[in-house]
mmCIF file of C-alpha atoms in Angstrom:
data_model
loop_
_atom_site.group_PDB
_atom_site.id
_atom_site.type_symbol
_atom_site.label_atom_id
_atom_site.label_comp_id
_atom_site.label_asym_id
_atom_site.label_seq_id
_atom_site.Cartn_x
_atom_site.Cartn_y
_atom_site.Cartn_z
ATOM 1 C CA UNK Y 854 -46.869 43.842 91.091
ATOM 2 C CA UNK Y 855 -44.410 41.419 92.030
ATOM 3 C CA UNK Y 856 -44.535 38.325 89.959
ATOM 4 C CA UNK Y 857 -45.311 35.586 92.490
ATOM 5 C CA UNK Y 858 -48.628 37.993 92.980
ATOM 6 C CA UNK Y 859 -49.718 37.027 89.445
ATOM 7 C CA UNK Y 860 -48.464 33.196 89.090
ATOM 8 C CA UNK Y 861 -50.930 33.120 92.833
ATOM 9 C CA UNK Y 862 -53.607 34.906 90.862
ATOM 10 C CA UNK Y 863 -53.896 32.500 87.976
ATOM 11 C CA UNK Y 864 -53.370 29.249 90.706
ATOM 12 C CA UNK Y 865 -55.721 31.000 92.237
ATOM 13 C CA UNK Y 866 -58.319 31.285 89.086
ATOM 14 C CA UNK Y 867 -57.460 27.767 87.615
ATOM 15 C CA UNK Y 868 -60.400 25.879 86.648
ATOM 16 C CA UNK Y 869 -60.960 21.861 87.220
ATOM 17 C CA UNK Y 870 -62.320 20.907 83.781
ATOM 18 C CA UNK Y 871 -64.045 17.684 84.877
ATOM 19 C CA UNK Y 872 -63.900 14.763 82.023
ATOM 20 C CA UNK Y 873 -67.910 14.830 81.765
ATOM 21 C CA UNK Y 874 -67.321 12.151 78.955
ATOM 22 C CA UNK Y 875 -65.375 14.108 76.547
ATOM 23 C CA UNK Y 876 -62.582 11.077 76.251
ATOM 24 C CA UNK Y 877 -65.427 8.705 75.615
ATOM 25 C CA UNK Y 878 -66.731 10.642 73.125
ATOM 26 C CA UNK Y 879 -63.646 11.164 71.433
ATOM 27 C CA UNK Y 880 -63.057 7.682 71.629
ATOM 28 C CA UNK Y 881 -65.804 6.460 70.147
ATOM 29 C CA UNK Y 882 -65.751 9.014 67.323
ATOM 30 C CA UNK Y 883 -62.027 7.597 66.857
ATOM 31 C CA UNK Y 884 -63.332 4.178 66.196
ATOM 32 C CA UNK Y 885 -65.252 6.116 62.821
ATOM 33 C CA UNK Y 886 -62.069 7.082 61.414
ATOM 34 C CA UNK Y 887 -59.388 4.981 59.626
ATOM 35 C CA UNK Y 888 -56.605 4.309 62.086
ATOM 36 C CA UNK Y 889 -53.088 6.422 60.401
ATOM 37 C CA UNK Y 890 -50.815 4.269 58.181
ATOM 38 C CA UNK Y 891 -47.850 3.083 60.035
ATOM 39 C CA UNK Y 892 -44.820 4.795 59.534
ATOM 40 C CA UNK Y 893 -42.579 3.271 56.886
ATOM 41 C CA UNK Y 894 -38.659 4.469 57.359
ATOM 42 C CA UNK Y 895 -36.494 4.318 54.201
ATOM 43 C CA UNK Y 896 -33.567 5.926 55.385
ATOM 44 C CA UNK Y 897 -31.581 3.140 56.348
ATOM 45 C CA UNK Y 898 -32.024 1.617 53.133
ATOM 46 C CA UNK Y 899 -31.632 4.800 50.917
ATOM 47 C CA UNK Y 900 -28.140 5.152 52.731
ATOM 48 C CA UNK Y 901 -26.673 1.947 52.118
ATOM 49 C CA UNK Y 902 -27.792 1.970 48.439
ATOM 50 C CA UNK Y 903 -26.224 5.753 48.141
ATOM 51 C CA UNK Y 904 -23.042 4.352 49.934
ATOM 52 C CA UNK Y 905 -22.494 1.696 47.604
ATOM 53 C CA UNK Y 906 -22.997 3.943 44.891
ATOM 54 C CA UNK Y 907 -20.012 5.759 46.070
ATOM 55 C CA UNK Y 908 -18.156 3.160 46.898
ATOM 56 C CA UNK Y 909 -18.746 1.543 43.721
ATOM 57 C CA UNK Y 910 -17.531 5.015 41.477
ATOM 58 C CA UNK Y 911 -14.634 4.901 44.227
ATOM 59 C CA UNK Y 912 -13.364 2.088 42.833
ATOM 60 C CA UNK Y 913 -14.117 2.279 38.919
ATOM 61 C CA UNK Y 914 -12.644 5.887 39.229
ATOM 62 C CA UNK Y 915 -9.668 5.254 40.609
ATOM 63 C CA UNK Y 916 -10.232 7.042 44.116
ATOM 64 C CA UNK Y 917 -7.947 4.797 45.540
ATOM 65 C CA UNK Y 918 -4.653 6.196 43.686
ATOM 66 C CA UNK Y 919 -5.856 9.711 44.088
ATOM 67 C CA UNK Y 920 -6.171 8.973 47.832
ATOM 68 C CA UNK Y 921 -2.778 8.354 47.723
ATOM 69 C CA UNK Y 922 -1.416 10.717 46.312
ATOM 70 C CA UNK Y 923 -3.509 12.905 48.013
ATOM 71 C CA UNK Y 924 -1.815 12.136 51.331
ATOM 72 C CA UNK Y 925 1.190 12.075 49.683
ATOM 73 C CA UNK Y 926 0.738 15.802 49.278
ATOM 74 C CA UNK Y 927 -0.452 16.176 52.684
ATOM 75 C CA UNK Y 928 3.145 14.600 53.554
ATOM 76 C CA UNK Y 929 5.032 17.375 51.978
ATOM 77 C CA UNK Y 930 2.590 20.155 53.514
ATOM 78 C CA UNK Y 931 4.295 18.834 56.772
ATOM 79 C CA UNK Y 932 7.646 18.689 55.807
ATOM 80 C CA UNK Y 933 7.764 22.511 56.994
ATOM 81 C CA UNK Y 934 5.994 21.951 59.973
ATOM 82 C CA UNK Y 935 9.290 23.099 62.133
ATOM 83 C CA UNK Y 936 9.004 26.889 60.838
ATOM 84 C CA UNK Y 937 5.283 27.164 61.826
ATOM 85 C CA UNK Y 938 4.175 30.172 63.067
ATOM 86 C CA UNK Y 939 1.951 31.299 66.080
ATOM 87 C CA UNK Y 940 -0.840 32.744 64.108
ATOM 88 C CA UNK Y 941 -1.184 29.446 62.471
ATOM 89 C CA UNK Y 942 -1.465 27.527 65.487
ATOM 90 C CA UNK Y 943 -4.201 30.054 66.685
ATOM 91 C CA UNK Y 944 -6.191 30.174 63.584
ATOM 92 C CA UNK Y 945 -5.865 25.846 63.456
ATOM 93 C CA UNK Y 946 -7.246 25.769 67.183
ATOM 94 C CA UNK Y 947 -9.694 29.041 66.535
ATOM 95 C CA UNK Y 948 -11.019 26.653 63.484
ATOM 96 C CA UNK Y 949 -11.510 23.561 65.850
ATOM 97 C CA UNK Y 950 -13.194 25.464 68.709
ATOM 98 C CA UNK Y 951 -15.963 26.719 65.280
ATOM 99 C CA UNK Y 952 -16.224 23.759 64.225
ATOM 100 C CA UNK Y 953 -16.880 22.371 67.772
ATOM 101 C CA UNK Y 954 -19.508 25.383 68.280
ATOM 102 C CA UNK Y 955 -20.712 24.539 64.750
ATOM 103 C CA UNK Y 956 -21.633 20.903 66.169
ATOM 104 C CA UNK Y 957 -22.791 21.974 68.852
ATOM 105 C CA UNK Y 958 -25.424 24.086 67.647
ATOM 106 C CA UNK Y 959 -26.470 21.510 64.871
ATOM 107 C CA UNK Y 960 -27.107 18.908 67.013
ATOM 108 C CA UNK Y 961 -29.612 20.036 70.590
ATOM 109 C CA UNK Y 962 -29.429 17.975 73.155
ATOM 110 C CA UNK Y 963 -33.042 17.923 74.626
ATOM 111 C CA UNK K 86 -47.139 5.816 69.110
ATOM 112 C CA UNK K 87 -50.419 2.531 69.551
ATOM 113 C CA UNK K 88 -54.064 3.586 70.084
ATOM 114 C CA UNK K 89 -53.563 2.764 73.801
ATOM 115 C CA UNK K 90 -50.760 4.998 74.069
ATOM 116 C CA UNK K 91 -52.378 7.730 72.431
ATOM 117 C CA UNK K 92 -55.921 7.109 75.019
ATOM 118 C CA UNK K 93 -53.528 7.313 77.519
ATOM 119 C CA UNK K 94 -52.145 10.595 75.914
ATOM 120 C CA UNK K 95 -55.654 12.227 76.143
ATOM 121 C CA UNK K 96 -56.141 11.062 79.498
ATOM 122 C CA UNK K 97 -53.531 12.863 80.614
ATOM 123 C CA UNK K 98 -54.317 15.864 78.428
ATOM 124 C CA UNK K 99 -57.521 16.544 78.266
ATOM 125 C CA UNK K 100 -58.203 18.643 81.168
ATOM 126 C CA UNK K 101 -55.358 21.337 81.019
ATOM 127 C CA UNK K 102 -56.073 21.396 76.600
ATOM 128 C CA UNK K 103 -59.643 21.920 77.880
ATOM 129 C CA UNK K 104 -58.990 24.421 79.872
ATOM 130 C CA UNK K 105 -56.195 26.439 77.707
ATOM 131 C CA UNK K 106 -58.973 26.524 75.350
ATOM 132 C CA UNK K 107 -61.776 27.597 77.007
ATOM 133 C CA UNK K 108 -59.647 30.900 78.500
ATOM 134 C CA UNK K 109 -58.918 31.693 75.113
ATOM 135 C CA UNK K 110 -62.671 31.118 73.775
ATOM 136 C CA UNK K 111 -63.393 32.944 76.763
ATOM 137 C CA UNK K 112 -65.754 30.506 78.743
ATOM 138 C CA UNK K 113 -67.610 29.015 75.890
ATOM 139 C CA UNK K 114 -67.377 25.644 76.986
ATOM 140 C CA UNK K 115 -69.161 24.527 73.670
ATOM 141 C CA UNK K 116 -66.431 25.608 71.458
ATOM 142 C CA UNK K 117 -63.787 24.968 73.873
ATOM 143 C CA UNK K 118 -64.792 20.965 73.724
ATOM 144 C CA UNK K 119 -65.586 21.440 69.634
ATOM 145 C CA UNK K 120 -61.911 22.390 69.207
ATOM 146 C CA UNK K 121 -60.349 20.314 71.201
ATOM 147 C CA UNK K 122 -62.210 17.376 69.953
ATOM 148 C CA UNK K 123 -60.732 19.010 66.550
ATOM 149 C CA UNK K 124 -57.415 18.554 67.785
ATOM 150 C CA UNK K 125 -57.072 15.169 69.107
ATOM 151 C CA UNK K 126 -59.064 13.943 65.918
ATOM 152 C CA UNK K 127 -55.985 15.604 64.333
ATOM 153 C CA UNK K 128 -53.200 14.686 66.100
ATOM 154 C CA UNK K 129 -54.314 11.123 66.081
ATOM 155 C CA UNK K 130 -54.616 10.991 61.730
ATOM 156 C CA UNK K 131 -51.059 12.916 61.868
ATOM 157 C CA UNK K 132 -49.749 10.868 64.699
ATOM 158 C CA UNK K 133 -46.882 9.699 62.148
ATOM 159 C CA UNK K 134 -45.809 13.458 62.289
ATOM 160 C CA UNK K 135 -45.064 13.398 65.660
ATOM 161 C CA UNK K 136 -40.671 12.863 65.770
ATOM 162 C CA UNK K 137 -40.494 13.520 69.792
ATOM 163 C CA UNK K 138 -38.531 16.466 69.143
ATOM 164 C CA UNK K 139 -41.049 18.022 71.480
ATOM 165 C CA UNK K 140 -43.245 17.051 74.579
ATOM 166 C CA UNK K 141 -46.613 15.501 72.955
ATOM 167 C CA UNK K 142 -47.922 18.030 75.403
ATOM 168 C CA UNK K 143 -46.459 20.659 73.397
ATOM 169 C CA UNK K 144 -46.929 19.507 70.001
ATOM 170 C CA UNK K 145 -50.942 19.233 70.968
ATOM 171 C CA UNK K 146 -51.314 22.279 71.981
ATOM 172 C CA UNK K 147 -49.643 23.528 69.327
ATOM 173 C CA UNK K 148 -52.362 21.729 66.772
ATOM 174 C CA UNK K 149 -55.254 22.597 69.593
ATOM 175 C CA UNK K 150 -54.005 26.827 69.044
ATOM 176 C CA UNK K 151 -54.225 26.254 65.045
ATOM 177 C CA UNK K 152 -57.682 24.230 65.079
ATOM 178 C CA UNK K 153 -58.715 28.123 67.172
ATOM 179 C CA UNK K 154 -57.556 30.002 65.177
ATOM 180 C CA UNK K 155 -59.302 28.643 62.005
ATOM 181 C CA UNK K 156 -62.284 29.051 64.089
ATOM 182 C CA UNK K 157 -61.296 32.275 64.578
ATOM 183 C CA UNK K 158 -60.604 32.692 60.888
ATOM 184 C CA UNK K 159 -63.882 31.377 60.049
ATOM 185 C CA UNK K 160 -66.252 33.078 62.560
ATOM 186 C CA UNK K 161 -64.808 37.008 64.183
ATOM 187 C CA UNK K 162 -67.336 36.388 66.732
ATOM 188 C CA UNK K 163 -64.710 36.395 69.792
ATOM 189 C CA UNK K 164 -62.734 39.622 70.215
ATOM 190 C CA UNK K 165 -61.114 40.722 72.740
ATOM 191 C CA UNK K 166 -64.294 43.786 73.255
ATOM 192 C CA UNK K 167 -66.917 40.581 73.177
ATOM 193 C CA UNK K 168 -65.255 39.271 76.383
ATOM 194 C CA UNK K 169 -66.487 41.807 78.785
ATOM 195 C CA UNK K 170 -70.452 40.679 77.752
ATOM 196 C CA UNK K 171 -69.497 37.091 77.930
ATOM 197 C CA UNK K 172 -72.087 35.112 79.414
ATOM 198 C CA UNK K 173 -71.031 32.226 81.080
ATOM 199 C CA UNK K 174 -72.665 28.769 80.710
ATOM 200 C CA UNK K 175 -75.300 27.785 82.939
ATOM 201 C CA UNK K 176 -73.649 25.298 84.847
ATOM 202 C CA UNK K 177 -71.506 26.858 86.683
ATOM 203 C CA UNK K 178 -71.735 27.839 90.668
ATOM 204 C CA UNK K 179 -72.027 31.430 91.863
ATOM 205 C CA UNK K 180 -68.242 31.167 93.369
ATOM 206 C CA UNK K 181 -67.185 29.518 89.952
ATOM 207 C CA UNK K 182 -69.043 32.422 87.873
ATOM 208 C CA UNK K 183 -67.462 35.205 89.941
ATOM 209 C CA UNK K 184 -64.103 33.694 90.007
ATOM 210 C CA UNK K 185 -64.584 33.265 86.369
ATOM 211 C CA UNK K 186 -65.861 36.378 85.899
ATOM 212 C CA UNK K 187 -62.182 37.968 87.113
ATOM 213 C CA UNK K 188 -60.241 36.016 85.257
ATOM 214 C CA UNK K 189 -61.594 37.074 81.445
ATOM 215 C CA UNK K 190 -62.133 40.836 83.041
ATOM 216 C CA UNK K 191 -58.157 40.531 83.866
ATOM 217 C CA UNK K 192 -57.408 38.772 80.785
ATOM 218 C CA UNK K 193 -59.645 41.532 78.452
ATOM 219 C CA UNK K 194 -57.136 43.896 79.702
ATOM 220 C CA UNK K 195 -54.535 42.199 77.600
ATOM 221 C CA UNK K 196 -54.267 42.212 73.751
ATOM 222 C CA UNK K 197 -54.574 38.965 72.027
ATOM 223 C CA UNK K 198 -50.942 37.775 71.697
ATOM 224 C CA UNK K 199 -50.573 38.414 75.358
ATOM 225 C CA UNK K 200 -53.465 37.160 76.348
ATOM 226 C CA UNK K 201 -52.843 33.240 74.869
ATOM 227 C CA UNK K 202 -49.013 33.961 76.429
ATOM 228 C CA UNK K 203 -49.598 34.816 79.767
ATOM 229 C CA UNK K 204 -52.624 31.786 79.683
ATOM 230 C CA UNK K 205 -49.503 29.358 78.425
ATOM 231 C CA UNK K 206 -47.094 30.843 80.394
ATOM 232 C CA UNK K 207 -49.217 31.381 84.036
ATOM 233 C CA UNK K 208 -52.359 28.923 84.035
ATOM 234 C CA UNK K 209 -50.533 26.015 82.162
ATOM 235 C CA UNK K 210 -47.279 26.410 83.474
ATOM 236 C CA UNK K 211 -45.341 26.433 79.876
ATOM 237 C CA UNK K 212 -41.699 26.845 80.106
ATOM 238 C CA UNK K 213 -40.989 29.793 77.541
ATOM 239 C CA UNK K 214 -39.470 28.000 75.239
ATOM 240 C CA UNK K 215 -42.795 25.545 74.864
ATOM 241 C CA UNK K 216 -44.341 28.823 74.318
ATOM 242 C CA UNK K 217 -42.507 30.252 72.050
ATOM 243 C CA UNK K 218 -42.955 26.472 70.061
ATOM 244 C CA UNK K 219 -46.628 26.128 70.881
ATOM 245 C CA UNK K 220 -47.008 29.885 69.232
ATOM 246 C CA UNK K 221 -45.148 29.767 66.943
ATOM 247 C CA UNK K 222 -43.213 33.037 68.082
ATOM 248 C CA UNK K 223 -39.583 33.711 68.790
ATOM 249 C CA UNK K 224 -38.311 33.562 72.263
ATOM 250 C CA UNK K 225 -37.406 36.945 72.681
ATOM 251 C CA UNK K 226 -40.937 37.956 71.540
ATOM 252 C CA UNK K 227 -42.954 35.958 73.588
ATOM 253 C CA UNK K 228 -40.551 37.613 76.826
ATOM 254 C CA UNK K 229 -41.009 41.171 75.872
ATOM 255 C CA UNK K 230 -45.327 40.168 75.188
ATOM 256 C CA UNK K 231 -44.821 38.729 79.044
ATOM 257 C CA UNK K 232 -43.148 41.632 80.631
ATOM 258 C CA UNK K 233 -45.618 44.031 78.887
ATOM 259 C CA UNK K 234 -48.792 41.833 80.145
ATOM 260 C CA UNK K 235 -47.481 41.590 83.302
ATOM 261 C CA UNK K 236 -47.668 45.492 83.337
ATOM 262 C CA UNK K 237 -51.384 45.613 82.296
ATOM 263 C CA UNK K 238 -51.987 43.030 84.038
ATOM 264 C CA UNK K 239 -50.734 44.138 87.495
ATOM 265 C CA UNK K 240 -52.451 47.630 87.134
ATOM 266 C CA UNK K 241 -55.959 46.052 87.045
ATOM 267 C CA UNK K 242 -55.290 43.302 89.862
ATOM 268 C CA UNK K 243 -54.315 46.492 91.274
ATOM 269 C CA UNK K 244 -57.497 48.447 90.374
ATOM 270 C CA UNK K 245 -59.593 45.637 91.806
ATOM 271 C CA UNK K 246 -57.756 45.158 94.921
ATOM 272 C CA UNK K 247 -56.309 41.797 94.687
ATOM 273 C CA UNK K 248 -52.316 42.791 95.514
ATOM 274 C CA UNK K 249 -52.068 41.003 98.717
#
């Protein structure tokens, strides 16, 4: 049986559920019961604590020098950058495209 | 979401939760309208739950399913071999009884799972991924449970003549 056949039959067989009261009803016995607690969102204010945590330990442990020298490091890692090979460019892009797919699945657009 | 909103919500609602209920209670309009009652009461005290992630369609129906099957839990009375000997309430016209009456013999040729798919999927026009959230069942399950009710299905709209 094709399936157009079957959607018809259920259109077909759909009942009309008339009200008949049930929202009054349901409305009334919602005035009996406590209306739910408002949401209360902490994020916001959990993050900027936790950020100034870190910016806080940042500074009193010296981050900023070892940023530095960090990129200082990074620097030298491109002094070579002339004898790069193809594989490497290929595994750099293959690594952006997962990371992109990565993103992409962690985040659904609805 | 306000009070008003949430009237509004059941407004809107009611009749096609109803009616997904009472298919699966098979016609007991009684129970049908206990648990849905059930349901709004609940997703009005857990209306802070709610994150819009999903319709508020689909998130109801998904509380309205649960609220059955605790019924279900608590009292076996409704298996699938009770819905042949269903009697249907009182109310109802000849024409409504008879049309009824096809429906639950169609759907008793189904097995459970199947049978609340196909009533998502067909009667309330679910997409299949609302299904699959309402159920609580993966995607790929709930397409193989509507390809295999669509099989039973057809051979008894068969048997009974209705392939037009």
């Amino acid at each position: 049986m094709k399936d157009e056949n079957i959607n018809r039959f259920f259109k077909d067989h759909r009942q009309t559920i008339a009200d008949d009261g049930f929202s009054e009803r349901l409305f009334a016995h919602l005035d009996c019961i406590p209306a739910p607690a408002p949401r209360v969102d902490r994020s916001r204010l959990i993050i900027s604590v936790f950020a100034l945590i870190g910016l806080l330990l940042f500074i009193i442990l010296g981050g900023y020098s070892s940023l530095i020298i960090g990129l200082g490091s990074m620097g030298s890692l491109f002094e070579g950058l002339s004898s790069i090979r193809p594989e490497v460019i290929v595994a750099v892009v293959f690594m952006g495209a997962s990371l992109f797919a990565v993103g992409k699945f962690a985040i659904e657009e609805k | 979401m306000s009070r008003t909103e949430f009237e509004q919500q059941v407004l809107n609602n009611q009749e096609p939760l109803r009616r997904f209920l009472l298919n699966l209670c098979n016609g007991d309009s009684a129970l049908s309208d206990d648990i849905a009652q059930e349901a709004f009461i609940k997703a009005y005290l857990n209306l802070n739950s709610f994150n819009g992630l999903s319709k508020f369609s689909t998130w109801l129906f998904r509380i309205a399913y649960n609220c059955y099957c605790d019924h279900k839990r608590v009292s076996q009375r409704y298996s699938s071999v009770q819905i042949e000997d269903k009697i249907l309430t009182s109310h109802e016209t000849t024409d409504h009884k008879y049309q009824n009456q096809e429906l639950y013999m169609a759907l008793a040729k189904l097995n459970e799972k199947e049978r609340l798919i196909i009533l998502l999927f067909y009667m309330e026009d679910k997409s299949l991924k609302d299904v699959s959230k309402i159920t609580d069942i993966p995607l790929n399950t709930v397409k193989s449970h509507i390809s295999r009710a669509k099989i039973h299905m057809s051979e008894h709209l068969k048997s009974i003549g209705y392939e037009r």
